[in-house]
Coordinates of C-alpha atoms and ligand atoms in Angstrom, one line a residue:
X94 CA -38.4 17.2 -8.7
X95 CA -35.9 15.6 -6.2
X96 CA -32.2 15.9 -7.2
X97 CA -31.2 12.3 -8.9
X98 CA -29.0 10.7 -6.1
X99 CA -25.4 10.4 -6.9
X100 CA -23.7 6.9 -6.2
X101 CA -19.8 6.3 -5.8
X102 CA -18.1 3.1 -6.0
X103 CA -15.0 1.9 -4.6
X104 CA -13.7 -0.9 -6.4
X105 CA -10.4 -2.9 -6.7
X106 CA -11.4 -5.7 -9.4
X107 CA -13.0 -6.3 -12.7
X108 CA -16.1 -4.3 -12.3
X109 CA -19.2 -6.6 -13.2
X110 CA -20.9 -5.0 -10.0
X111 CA -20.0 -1.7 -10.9
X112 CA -21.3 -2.7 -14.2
X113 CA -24.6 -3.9 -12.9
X114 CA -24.8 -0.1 -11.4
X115 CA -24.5 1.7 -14.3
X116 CA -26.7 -0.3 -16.1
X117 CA -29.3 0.0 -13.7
X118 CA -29.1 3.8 -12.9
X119 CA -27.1 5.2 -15.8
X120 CA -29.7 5.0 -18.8
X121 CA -32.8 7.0 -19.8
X122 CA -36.1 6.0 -17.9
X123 CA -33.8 4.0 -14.7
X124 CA -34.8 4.9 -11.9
X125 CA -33.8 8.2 -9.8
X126 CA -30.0 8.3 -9.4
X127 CA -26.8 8.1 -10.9
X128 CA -23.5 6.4 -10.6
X129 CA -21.1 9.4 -10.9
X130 CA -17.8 7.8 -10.0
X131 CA -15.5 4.9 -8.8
X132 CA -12.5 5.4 -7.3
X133 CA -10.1 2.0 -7.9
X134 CA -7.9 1.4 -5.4
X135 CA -5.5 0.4 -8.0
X136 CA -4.2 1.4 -11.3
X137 CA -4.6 -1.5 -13.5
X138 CA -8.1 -2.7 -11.9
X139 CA -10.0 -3.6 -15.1
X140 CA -13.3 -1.5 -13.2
X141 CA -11.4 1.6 -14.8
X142 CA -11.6 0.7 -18.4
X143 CA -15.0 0.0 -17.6
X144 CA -15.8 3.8 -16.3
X145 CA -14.1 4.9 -19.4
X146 CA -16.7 3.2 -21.5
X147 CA -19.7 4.2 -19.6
X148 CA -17.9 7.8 -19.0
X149 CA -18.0 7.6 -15.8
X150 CA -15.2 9.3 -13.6
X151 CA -12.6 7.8 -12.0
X152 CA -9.7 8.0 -10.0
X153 CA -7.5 6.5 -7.9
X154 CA -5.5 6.8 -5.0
X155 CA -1.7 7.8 -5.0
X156 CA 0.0 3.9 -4.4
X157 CA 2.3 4.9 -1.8
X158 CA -0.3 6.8 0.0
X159 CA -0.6 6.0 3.9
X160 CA -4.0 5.7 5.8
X161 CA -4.6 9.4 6.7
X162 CA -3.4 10.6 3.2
X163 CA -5.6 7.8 1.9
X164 CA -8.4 8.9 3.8
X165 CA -7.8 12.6 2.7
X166 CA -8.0 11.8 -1.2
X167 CA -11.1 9.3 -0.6
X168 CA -13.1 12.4 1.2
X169 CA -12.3 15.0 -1.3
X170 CA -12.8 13.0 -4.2
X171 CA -16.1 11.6 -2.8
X172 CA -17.0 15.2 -1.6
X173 CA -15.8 16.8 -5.7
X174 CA -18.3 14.2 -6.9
X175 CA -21.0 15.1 -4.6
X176 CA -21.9 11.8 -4.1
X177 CA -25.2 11.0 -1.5
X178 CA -24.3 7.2 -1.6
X179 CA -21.4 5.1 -1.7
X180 CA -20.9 1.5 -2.8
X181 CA -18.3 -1.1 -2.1
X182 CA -18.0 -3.2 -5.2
X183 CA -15.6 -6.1 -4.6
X184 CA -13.2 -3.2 -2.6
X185 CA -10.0 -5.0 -1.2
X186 CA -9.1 -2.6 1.5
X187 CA -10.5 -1.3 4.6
X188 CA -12.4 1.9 4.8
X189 CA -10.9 4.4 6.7
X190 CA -13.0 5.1 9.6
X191 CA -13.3 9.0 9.0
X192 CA -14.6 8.1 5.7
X193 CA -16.9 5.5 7.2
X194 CA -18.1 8.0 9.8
X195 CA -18.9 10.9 6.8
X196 CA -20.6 8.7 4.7
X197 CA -22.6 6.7 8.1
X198 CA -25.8 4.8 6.8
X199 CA -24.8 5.4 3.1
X200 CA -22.0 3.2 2.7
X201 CA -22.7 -0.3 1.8
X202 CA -20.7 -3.4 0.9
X203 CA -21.4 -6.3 -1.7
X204 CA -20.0 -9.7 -0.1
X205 CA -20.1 -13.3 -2.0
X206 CA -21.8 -15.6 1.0
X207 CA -24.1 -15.0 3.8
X208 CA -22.9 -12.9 6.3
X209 CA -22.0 -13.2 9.1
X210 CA -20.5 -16.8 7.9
X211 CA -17.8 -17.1 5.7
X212 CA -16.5 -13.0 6.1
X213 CA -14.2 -10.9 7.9
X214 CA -10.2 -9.8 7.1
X215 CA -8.9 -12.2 4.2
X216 CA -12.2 -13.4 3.2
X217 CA -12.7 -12.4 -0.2
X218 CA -12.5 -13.6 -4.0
X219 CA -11.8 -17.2 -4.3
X220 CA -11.2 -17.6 -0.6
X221 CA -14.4 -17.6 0.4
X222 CA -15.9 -19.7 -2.0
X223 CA -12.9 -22.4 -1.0
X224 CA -14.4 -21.9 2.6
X225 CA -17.6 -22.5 1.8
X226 CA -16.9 -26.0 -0.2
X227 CA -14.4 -27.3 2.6
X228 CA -17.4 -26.3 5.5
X229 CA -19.9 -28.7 3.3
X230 CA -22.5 -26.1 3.9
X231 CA -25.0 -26.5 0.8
X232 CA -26.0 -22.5 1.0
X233 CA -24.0 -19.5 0.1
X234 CA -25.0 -16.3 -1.2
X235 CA -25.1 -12.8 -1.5
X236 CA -24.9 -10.4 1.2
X237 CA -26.0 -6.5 1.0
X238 CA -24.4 -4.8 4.6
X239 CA -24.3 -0.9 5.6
X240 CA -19.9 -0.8 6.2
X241 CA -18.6 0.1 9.4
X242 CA -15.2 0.2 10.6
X243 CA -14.4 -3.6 10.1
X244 CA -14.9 -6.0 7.2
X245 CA -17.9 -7.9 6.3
X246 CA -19.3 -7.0 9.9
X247 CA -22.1 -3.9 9.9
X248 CA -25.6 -3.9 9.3
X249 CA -27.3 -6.4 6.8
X250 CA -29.2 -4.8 4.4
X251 CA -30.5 -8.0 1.9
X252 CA -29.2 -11.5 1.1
X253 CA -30.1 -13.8 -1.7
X254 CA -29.6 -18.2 -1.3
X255 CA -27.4 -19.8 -3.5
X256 CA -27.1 -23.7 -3.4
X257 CA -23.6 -25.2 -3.0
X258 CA -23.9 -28.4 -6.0
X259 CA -22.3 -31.8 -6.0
X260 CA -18.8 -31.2 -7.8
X261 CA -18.7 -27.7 -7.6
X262 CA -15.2 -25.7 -7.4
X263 CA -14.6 -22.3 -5.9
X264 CA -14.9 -21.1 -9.1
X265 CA -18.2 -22.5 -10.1
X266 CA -20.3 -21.5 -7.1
X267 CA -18.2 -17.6 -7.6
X268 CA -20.2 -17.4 -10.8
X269 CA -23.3 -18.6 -9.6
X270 CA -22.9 -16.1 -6.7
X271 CA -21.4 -13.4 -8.8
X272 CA -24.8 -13.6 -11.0
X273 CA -27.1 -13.1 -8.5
X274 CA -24.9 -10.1 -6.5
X275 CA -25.9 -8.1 -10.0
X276 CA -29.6 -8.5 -9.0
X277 CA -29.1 -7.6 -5.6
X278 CA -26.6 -5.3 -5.6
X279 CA -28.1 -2.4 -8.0
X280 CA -32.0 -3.6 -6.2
X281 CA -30.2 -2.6 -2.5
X282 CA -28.8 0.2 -3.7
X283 CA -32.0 1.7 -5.3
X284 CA -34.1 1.1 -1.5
X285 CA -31.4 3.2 -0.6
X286 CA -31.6 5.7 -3.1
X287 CA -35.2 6.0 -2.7
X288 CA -35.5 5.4 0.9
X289 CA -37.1 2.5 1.5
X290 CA -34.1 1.2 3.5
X291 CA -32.3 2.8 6.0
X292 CA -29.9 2.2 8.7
X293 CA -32.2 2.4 12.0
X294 CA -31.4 3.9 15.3
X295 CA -30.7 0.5 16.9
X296 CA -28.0 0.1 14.0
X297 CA -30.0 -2.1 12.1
X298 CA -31.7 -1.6 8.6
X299 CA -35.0 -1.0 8.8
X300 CA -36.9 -1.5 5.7
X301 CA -40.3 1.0 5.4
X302 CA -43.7 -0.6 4.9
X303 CA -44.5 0.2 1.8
X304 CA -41.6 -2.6 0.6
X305 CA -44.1 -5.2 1.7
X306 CA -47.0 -4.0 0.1
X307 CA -45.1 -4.2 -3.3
X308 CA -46.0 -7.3 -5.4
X309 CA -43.5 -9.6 -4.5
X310 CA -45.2 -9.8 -0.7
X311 CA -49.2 -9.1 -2.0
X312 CA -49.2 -11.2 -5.4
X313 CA -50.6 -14.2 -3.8
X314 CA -53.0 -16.7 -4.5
X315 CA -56.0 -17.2 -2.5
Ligands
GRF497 C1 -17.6 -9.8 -6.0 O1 -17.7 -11.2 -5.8 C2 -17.8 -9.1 -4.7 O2 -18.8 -9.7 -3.9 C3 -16.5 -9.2 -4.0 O3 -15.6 -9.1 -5.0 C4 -16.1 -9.5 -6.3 C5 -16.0 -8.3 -7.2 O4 -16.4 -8.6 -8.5 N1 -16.4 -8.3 -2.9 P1 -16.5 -7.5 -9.6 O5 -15.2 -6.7 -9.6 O6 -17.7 -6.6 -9.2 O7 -16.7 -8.2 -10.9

């Protein structure tokens, strides 16, 4: 049998999509893979007291740390782990760009609206959310992308519609985006793991046949 991919996450926040991970890949009949570690790009991001209950590894990066030293501890660490896939679960900085180039077509990023609107350098958390209410648009979402070197810009992998209500604040359409990133997320990530998604040669994902002949394409009436 096939070696059970190993998933990293880089995270800087709370952890609910690091959460949604582990509770998809860490548990007895999940499917094939594992989440083996997040590195936090901060000390007191509550992601790390959520490894510590799922014992999970963790570790994160000395604070003073410049890029290339950054970049150093994120490729050993990633490498110590063995990791096959890597995850960016609500991860505030950028990616250095050795670290995107090692990990090419197995990095991907989570992002709270639909790509490419509403992303990019100082979109993120609340921000975007307030973006999306003062453009009047009435759909957001949830955006799956392989990373490259800029934010919020490579490859789209999935998205999921969410509708922008009457009355709703930044916070109430986060949570209503927030709930459906815990479906996609971990479904993305297991295409991945399983390779039914893949970043193509004309850098963009290219998802196998067989994805359409599951149920949710062929369960039609008539
Ligand atoms: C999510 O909305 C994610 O899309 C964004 O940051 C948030 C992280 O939430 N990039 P959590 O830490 O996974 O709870």
């Amino acid at each position: 049998m096939a070696e059970p991919v190993r998933i990293a996450v880089l995270a800087s926040g709370g952890g609910s999509n690091f959460q949604a991970l582990v509770d998809r890949f860490n548990r007895a009949g999940g499917p094939q893979g594992a989440v083996v570690g997040v590195i936090a790009s901060r000390a007191d991001a509550g992601v790390l007291r959520r490894a510590r209950r799922a014992g999970v590894a963790s570790a994160v990066p000395p604070p003073q740390a410049g890029e290339e030293e950054t970049a150093e501890f994120l490729l050993e660490t990633l490498a110590a782990w063995r990791s096959d896939i890597v995850v960016l679960a609500g991860y505030m900085k950028l990616v250095p760009e050795r670290v995107v180039r090692a990990y090419w077509g197995r990095i991907v990023n989570i992002h709270p609206a639909l790509l490419p609107a509403f992303g990019g350098k100082g979109m993120y958390g609340g921000r975007v959310h307030r973006a999306v209410i003062e453009a009047g648009t009435r759909i957001t979402g949830a955006t799956v992308h392989f990373v490259d070197e800029a934010y919020d810009r490579g490859p789209i992998l999935c998205q999921w519609p969410v509708p922008v209500l009457a009355g709703d604040t930044p916070e109430s359409v986060a949570a209503r985006v927030l709930a459906v990133e815990h479906q996609i997320l971990p479904a993305a990530v297991e295409s991945l793991a399983a390779g039914i998604v893949r970043l193509g040669a004309d850098g963009r994902a290219e998802w196998a046949r067989e994805w359409f002949e599951t149920e949710v394409f062929t369960n039609r009436e008539g």
